[in-house]
PDB file of C-alpha atoms and ligand atoms in Angstrom:
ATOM      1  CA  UNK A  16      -7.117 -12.966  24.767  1.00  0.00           C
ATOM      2  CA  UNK A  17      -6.470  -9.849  22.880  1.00  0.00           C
ATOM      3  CA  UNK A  18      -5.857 -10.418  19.097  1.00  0.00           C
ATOM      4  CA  UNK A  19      -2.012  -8.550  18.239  1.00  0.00           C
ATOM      5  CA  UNK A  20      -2.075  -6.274  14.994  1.00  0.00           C
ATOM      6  CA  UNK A  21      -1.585  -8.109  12.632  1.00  0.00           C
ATOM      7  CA  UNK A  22      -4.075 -10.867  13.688  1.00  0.00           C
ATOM      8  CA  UNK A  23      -6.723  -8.274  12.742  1.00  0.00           C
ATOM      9  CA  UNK A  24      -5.102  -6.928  10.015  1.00  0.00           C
ATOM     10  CA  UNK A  25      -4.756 -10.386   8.837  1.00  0.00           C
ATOM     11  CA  UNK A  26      -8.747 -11.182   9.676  1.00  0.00           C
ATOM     12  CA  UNK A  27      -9.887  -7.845   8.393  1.00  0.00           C
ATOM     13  CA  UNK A  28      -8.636  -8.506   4.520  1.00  0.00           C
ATOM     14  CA  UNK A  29      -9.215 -12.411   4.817  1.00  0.00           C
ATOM     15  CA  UNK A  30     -13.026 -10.999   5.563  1.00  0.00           C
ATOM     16  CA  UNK A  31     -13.541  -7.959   2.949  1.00  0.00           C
ATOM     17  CA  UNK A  32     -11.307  -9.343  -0.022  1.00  0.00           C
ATOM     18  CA  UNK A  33     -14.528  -9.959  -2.340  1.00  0.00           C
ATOM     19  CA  UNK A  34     -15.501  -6.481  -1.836  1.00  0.00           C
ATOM     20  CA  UNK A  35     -12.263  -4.727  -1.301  1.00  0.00           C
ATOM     21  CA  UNK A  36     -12.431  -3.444  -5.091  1.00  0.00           C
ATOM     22  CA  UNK A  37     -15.327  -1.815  -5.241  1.00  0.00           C
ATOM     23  CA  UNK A  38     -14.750  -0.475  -1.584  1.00  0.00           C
ATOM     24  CA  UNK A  39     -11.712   0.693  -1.848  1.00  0.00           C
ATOM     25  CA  UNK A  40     -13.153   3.320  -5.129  1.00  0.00           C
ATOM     26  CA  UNK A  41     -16.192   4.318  -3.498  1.00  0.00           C
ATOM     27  CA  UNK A  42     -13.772   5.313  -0.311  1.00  0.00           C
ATOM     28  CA  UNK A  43     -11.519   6.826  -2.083  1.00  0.00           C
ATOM     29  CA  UNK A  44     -13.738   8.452  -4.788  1.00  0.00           C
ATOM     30  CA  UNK A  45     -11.920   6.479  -7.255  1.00  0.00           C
ATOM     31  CA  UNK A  46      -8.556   8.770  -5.940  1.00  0.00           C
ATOM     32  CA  UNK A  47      -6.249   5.725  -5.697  1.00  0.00           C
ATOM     33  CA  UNK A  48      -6.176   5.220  -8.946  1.00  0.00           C
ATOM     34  CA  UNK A  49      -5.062   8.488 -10.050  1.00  0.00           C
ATOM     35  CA  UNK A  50      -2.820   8.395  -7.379  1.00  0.00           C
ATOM     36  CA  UNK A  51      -0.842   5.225  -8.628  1.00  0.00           C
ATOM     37  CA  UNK A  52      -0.511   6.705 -12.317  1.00  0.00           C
ATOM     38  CA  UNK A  53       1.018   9.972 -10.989  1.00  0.00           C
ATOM     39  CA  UNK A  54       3.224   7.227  -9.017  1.00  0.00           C
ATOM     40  CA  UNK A  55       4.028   5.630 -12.002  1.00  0.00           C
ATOM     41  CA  UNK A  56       4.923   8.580 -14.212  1.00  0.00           C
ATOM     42  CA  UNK A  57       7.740   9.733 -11.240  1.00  0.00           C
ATOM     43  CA  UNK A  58       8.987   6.202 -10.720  1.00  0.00           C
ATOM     44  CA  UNK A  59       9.834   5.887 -14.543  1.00  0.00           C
ATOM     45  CA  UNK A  60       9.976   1.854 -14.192  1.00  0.00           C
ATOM     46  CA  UNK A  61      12.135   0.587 -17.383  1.00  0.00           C
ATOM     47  CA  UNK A  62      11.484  -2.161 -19.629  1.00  0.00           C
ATOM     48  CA  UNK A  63      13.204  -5.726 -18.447  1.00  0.00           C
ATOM     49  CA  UNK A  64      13.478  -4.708 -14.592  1.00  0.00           C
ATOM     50  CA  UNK A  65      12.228  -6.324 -11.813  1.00  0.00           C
ATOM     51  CA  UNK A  66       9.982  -5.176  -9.088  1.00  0.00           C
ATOM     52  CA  UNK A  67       8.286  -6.492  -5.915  1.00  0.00           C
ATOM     53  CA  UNK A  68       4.833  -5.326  -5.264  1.00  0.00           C
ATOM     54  CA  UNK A  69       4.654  -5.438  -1.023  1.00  0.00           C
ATOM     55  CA  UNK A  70       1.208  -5.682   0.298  1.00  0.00           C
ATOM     56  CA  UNK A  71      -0.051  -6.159  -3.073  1.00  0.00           C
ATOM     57  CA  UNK A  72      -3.408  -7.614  -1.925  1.00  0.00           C
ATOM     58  CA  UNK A  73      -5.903  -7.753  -5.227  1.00  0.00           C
ATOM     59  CA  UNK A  74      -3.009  -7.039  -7.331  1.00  0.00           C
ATOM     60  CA  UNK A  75      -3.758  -3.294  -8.921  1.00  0.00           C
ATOM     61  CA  UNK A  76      -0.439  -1.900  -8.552  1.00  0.00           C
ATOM     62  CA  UNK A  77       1.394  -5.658  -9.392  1.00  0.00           C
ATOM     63  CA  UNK A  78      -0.269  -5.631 -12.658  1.00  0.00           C
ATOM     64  CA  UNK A  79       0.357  -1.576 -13.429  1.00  0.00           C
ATOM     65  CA  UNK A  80       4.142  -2.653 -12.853  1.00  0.00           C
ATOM     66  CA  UNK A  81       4.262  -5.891 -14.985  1.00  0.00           C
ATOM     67  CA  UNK A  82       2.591  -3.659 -18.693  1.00  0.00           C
ATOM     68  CA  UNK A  83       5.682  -1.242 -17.012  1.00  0.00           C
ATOM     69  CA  UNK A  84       8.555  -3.546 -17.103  1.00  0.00           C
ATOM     70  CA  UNK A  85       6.664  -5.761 -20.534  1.00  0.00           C
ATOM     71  CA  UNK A  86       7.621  -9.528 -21.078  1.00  0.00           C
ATOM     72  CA  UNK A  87      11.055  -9.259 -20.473  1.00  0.00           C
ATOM     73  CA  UNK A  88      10.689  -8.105 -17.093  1.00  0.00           C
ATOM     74  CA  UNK A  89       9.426  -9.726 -13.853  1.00  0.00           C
ATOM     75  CA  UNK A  90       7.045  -8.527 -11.222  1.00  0.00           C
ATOM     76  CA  UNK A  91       5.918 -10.275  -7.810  1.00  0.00           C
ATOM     77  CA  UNK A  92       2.992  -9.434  -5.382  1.00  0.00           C
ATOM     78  CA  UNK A  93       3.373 -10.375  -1.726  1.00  0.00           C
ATOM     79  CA  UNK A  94       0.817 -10.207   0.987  1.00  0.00           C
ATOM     80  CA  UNK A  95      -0.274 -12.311   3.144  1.00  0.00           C
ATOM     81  CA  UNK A  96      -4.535 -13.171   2.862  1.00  0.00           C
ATOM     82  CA  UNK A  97      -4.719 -15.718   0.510  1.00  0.00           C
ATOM     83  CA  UNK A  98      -8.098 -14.296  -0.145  1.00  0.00           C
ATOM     84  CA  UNK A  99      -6.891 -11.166  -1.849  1.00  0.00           C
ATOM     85  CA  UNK A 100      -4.131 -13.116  -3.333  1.00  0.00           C
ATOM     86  CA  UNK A 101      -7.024 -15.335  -4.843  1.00  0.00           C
ATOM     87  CA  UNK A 102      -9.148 -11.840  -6.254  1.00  0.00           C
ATOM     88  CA  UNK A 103      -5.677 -11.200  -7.777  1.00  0.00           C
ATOM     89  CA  UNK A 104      -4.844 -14.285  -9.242  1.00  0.00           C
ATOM     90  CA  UNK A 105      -8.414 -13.970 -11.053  1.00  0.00           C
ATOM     91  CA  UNK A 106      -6.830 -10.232 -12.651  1.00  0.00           C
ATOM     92  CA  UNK A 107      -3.765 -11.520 -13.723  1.00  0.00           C
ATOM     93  CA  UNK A 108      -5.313 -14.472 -15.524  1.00  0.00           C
ATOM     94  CA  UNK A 109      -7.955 -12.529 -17.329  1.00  0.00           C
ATOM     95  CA  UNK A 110      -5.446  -9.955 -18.270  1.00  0.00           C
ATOM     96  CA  UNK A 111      -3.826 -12.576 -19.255  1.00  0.00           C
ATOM     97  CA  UNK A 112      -0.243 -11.131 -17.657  1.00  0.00           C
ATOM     98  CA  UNK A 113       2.497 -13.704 -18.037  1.00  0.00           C
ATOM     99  CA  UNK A 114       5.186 -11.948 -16.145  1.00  0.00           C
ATOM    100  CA  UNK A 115       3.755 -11.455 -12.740  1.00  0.00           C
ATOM    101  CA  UNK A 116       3.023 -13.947  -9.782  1.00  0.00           C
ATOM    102  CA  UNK A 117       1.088 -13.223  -6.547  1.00  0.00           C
ATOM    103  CA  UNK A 118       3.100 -15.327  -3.635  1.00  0.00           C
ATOM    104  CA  UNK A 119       1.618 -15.133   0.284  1.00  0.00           C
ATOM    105  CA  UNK A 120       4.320 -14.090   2.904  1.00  0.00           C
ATOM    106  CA  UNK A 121       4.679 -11.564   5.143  1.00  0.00           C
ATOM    107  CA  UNK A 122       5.988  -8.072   4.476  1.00  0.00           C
ATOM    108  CA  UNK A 123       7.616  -8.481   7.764  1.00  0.00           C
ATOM    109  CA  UNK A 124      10.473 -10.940   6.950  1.00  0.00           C
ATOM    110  CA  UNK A 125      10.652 -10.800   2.788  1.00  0.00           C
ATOM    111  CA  UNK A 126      11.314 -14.176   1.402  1.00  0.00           C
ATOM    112  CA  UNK A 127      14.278 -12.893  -0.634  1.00  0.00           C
ATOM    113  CA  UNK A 128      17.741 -12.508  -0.916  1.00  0.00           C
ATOM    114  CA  UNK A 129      19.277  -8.610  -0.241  1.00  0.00           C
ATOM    115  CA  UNK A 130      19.689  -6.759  -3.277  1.00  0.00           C
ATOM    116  CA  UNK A 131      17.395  -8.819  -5.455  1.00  0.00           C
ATOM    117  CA  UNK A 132      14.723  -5.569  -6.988  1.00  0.00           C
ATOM    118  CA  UNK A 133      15.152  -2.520  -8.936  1.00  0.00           C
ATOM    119  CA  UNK A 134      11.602  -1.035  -8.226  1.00  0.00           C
ATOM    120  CA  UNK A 135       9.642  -1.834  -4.627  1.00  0.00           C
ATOM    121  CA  UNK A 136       6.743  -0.763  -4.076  1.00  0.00           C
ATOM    122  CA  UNK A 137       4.145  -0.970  -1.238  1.00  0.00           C
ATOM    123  CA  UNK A 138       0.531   0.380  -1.483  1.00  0.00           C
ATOM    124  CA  UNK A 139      -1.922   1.351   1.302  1.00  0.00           C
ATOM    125  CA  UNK A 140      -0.144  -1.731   3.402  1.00  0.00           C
ATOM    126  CA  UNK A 141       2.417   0.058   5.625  1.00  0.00           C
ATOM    127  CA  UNK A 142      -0.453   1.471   7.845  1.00  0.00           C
ATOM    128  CA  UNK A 143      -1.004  -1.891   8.304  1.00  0.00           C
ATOM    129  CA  UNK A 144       1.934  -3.626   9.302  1.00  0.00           C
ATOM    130  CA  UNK A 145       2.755  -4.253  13.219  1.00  0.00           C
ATOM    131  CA  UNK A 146       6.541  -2.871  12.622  1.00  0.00           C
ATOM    132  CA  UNK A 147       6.856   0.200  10.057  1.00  0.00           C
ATOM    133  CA  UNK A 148      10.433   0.247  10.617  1.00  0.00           C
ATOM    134  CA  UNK A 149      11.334  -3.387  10.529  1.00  0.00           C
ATOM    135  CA  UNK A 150       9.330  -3.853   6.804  1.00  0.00           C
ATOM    136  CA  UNK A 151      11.057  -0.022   5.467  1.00  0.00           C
ATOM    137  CA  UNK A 152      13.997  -1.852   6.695  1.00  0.00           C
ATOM    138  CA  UNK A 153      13.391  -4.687   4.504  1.00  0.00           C
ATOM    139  CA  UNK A 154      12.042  -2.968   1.169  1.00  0.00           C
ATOM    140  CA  UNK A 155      15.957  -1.637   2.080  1.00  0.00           C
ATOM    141  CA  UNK A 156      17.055  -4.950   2.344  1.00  0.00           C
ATOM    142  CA  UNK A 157      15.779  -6.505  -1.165  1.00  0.00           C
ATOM    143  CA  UNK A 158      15.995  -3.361  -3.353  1.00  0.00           C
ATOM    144  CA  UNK A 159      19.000  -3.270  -5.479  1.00  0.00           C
ATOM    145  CA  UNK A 160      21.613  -0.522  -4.761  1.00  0.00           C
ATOM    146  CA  UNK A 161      20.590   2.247  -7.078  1.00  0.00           C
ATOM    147  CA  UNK A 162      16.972   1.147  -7.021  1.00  0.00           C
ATOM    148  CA  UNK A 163      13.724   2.570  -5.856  1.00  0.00           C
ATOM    149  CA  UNK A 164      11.371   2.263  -3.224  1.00  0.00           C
ATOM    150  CA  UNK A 165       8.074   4.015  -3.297  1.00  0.00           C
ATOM    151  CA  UNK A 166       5.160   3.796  -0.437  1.00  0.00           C
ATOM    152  CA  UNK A 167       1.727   5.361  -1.659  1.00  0.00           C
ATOM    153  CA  UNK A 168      -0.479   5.107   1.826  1.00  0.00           C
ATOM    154  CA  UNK A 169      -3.275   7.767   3.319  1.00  0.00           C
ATOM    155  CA  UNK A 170      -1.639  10.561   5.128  1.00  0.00           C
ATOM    156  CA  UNK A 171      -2.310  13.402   7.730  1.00  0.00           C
ATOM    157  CA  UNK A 172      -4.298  16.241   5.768  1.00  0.00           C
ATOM    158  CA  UNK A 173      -2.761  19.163   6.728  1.00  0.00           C
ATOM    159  CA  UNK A 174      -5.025  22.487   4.802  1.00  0.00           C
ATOM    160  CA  UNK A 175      -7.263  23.786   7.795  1.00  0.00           C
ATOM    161  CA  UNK A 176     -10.817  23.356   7.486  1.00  0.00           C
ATOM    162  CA  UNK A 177     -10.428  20.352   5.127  1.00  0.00           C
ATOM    163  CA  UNK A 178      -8.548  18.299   8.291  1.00  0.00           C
ATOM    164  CA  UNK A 179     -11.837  18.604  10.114  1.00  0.00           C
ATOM    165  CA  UNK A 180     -14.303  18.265   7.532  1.00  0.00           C
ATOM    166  CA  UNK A 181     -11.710  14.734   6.723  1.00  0.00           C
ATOM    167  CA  UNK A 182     -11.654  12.976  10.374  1.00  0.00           C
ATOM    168  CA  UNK A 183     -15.664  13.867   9.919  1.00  0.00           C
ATOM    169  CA  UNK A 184     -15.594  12.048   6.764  1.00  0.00           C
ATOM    170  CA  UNK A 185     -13.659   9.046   8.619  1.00  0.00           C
ATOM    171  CA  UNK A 186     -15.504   8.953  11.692  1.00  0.00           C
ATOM    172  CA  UNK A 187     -18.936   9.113  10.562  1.00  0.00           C
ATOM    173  CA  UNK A 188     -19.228   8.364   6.835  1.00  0.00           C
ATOM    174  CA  UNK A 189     -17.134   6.300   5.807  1.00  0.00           C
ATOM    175  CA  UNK A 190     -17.817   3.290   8.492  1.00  0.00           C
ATOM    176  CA  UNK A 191     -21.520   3.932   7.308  1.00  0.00           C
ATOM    177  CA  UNK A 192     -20.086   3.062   3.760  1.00  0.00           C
ATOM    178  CA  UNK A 193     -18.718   0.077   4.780  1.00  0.00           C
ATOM    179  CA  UNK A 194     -21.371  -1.077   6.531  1.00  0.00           C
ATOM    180  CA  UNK A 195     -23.582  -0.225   3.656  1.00  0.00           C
ATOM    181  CA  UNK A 196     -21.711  -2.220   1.087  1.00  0.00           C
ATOM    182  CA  UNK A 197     -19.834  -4.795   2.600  1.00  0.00           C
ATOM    183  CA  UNK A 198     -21.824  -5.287   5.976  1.00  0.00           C
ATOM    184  CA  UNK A 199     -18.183  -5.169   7.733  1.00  0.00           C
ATOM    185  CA  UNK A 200     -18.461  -1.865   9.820  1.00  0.00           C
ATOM    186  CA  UNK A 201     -16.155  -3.543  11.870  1.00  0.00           C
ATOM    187  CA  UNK A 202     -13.418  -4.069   9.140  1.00  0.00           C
ATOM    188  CA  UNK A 203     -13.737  -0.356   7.991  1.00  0.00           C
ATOM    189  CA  UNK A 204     -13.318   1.124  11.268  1.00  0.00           C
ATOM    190  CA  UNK A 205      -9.763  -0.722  10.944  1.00  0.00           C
ATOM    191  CA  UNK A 206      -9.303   1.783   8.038  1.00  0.00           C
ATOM    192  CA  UNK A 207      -9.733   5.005  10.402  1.00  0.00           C
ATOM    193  CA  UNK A 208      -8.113   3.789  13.620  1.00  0.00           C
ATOM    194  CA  UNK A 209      -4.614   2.326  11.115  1.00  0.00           C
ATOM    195  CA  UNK A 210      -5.109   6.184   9.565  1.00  0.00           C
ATOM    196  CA  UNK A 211      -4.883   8.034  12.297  1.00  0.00           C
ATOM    197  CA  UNK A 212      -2.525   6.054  13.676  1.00  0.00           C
ATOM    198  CA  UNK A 213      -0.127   6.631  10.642  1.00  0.00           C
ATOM    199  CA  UNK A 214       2.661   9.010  10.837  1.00  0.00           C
ATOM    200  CA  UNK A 215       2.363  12.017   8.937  1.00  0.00           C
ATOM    201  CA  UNK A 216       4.200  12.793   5.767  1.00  0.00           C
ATOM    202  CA  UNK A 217       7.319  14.418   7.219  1.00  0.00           C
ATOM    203  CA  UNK A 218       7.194  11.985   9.933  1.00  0.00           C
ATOM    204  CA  UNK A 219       7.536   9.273   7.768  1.00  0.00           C
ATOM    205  CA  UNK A 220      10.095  10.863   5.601  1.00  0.00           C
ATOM    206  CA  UNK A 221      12.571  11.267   8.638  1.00  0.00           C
ATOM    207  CA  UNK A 222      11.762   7.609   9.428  1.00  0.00           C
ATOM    208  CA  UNK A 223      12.787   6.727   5.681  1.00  0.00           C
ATOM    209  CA  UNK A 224      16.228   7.791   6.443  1.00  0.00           C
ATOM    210  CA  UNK A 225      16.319   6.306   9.592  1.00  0.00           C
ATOM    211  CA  UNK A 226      15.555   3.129   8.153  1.00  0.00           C
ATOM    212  CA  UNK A 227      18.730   4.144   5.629  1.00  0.00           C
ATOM    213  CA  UNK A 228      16.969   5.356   2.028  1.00  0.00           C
ATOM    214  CA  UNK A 229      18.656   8.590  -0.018  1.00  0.00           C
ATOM    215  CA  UNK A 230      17.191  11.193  -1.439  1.00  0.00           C
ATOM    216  CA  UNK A 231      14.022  10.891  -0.086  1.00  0.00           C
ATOM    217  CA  UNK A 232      10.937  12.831  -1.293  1.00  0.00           C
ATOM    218  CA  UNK A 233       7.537  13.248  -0.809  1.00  0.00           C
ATOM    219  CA  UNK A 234       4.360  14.421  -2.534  1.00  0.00           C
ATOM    220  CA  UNK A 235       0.912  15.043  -0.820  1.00  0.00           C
ATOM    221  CA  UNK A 236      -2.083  14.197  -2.938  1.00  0.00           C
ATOM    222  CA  UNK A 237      -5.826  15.497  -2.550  1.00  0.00           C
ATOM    223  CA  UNK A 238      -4.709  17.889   0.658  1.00  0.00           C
ATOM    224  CA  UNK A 239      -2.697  15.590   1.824  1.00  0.00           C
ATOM    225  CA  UNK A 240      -5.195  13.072   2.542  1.00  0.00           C
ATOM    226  CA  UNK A 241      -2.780  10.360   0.605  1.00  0.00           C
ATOM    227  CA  UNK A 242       0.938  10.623   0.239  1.00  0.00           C
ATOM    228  CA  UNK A 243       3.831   9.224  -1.899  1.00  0.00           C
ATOM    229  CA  UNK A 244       7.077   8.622  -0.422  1.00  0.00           C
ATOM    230  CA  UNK A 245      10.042   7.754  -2.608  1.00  0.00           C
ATOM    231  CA  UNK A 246      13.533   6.795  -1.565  1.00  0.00           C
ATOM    232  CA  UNK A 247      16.679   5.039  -3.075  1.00  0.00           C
ATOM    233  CA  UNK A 248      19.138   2.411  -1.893  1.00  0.00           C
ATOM    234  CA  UNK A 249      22.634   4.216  -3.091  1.00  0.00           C
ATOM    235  CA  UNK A 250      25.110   2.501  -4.856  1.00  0.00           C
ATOM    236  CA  UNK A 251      28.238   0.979  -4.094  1.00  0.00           C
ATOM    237  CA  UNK A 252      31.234   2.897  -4.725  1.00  0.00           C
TER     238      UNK A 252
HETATM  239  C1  SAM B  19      -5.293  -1.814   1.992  1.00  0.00           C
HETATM  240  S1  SAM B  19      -4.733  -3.310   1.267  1.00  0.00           S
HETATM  241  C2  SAM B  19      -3.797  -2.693  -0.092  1.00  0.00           C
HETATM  242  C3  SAM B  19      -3.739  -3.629  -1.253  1.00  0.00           C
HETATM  243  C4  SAM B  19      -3.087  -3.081  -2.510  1.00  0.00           C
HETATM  244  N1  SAM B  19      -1.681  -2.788  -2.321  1.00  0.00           N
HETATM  245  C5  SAM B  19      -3.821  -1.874  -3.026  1.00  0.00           C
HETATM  246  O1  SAM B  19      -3.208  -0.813  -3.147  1.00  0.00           O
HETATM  247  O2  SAM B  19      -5.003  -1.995  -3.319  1.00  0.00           O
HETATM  248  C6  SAM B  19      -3.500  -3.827   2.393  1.00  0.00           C
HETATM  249  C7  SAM B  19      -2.959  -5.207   2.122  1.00  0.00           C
HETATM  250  O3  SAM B  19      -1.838  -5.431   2.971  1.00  0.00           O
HETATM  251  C8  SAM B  19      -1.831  -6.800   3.339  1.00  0.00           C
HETATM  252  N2  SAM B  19      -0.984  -6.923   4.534  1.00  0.00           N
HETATM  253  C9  SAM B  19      -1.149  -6.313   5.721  1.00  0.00           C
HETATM  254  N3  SAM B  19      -0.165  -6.666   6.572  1.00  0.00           N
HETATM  255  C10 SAM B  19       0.645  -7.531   5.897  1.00  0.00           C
HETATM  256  C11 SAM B  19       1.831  -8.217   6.233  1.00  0.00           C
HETATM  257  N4  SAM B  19       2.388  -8.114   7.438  1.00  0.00           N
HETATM  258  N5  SAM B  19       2.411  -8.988   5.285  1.00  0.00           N
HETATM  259  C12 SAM B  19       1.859  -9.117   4.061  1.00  0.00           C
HETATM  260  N6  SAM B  19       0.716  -8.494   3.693  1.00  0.00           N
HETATM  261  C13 SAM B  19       0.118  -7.700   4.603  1.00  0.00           C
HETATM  262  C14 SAM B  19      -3.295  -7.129   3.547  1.00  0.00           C
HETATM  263  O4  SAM B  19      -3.544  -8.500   3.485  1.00  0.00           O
HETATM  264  C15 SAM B  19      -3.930  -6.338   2.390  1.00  0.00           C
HETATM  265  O5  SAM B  19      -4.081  -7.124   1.239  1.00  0.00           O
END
């Protein structure tokens, strides 16, 4: 029987979580990280809020957002492979963050009440879901009116030239990467096939406001291999 989508997505990080890391910078040329801080700087998270970390497998971005909103605050990390929940759990303790938990669930029905975040965020895990709509629709749901959701997840390059030379890059080299490293070809040829697949920035900006977000904006990073996609839940009058 075939497996669905998120079956594999589900095998996939259950399988690569103790080398997801180190994978995930030699992929990206250590990009991601960049990425998140530039993320960071335009989301302006405030001391004492609360955010929810969607996807968060090994917890990067849950633990960038808990030194953002210090003691007072509160962060959680969803996903749903205990495995990178467990490589997660590991960083929080040794950083020794007190404000942060890592919870399994599933992006696709969000264990909360509506209006319960000021910040969400979801990182290189909306590629990934089986329903983009359905979990934009509930980031919606759980961010407070007035609050902020922001998606950081690969993108359509669009510069000529460096489109070809990148589905190169993804076809051939990085699977050869992965199989290199991790000896999970398999697993990274998930990470071509859910790019490709993956609606292109302006695409997924129109699908933002479908799913109901204002004032939504986006900004291409590294020719618009990655992008960041921002929107807001307005408030009540
Ligand atoms: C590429 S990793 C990204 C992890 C992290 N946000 C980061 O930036 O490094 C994608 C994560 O999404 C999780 N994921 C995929 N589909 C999910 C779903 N439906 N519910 C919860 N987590 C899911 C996977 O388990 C995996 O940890």
């Amino acid at each position: 029987m075939e497996q669905s989508k998120e079956e594999k997505v589900h095998r996939v990080f259950e399988n690569i979580y103790h080398k997801y890391d180190k994978m995930n910078s030699i992929i990206s040329f250590r990009q991601h990280i960049r990425w998140r801080k530039d993320t960071m700087k335009i989301m302006n998270v405030q001391k004492g809020k609360r955010a929810l970390d969607v996807c968060c497998g090994t917890g990067d971005w849950t633990i960038e957002l808990s030194k953002a909103v210090g003691e007072k605050g509160e962060v959680i990390g969803l996903d749903f492979s205990k495995n990178m929940l467990k490589v997660g759990k590991k960083k929080l303790a040794k950083e020794k963050i007190k404000n942060a938990k890592l919870i399994h669930g599933n992006a696709m029905e969000l264990p909360f009440p509506d209006n319960s975040f000021d910040y969400v965020t979801i990182g290189f895990g909306l590629r990934n879901v089986p329903d983009y709509m359905k979990v934009l629709k509930e980031m919606y749901r759980v961010v407070k009116p007035g609050g902020i959701v922001a998606c950081l997840d690969t993108s359509q390059p669009t510069m000529f030239g460096f489109k070809q030379i990148y589905q190169l890059y993804f076809r051939y080299i990085m699977p050869f990467f992965g199989k290199l490293f991790a000896k999970s070809y398999e697993e990274y040829s998930w990470l071509q096939e859910s790019t490709f697949k993956f609606p292109n920035a302006e695409k997924l900006k129109v699908m933002f406001e479908e799913a109901g977000y204002s004032n939504v904006t986006f900004k291409r990073y590294f020719g618009g291999v990655a992008a960041l996609h921002i929107g807001y839940k307005q408030e009540e009058n």
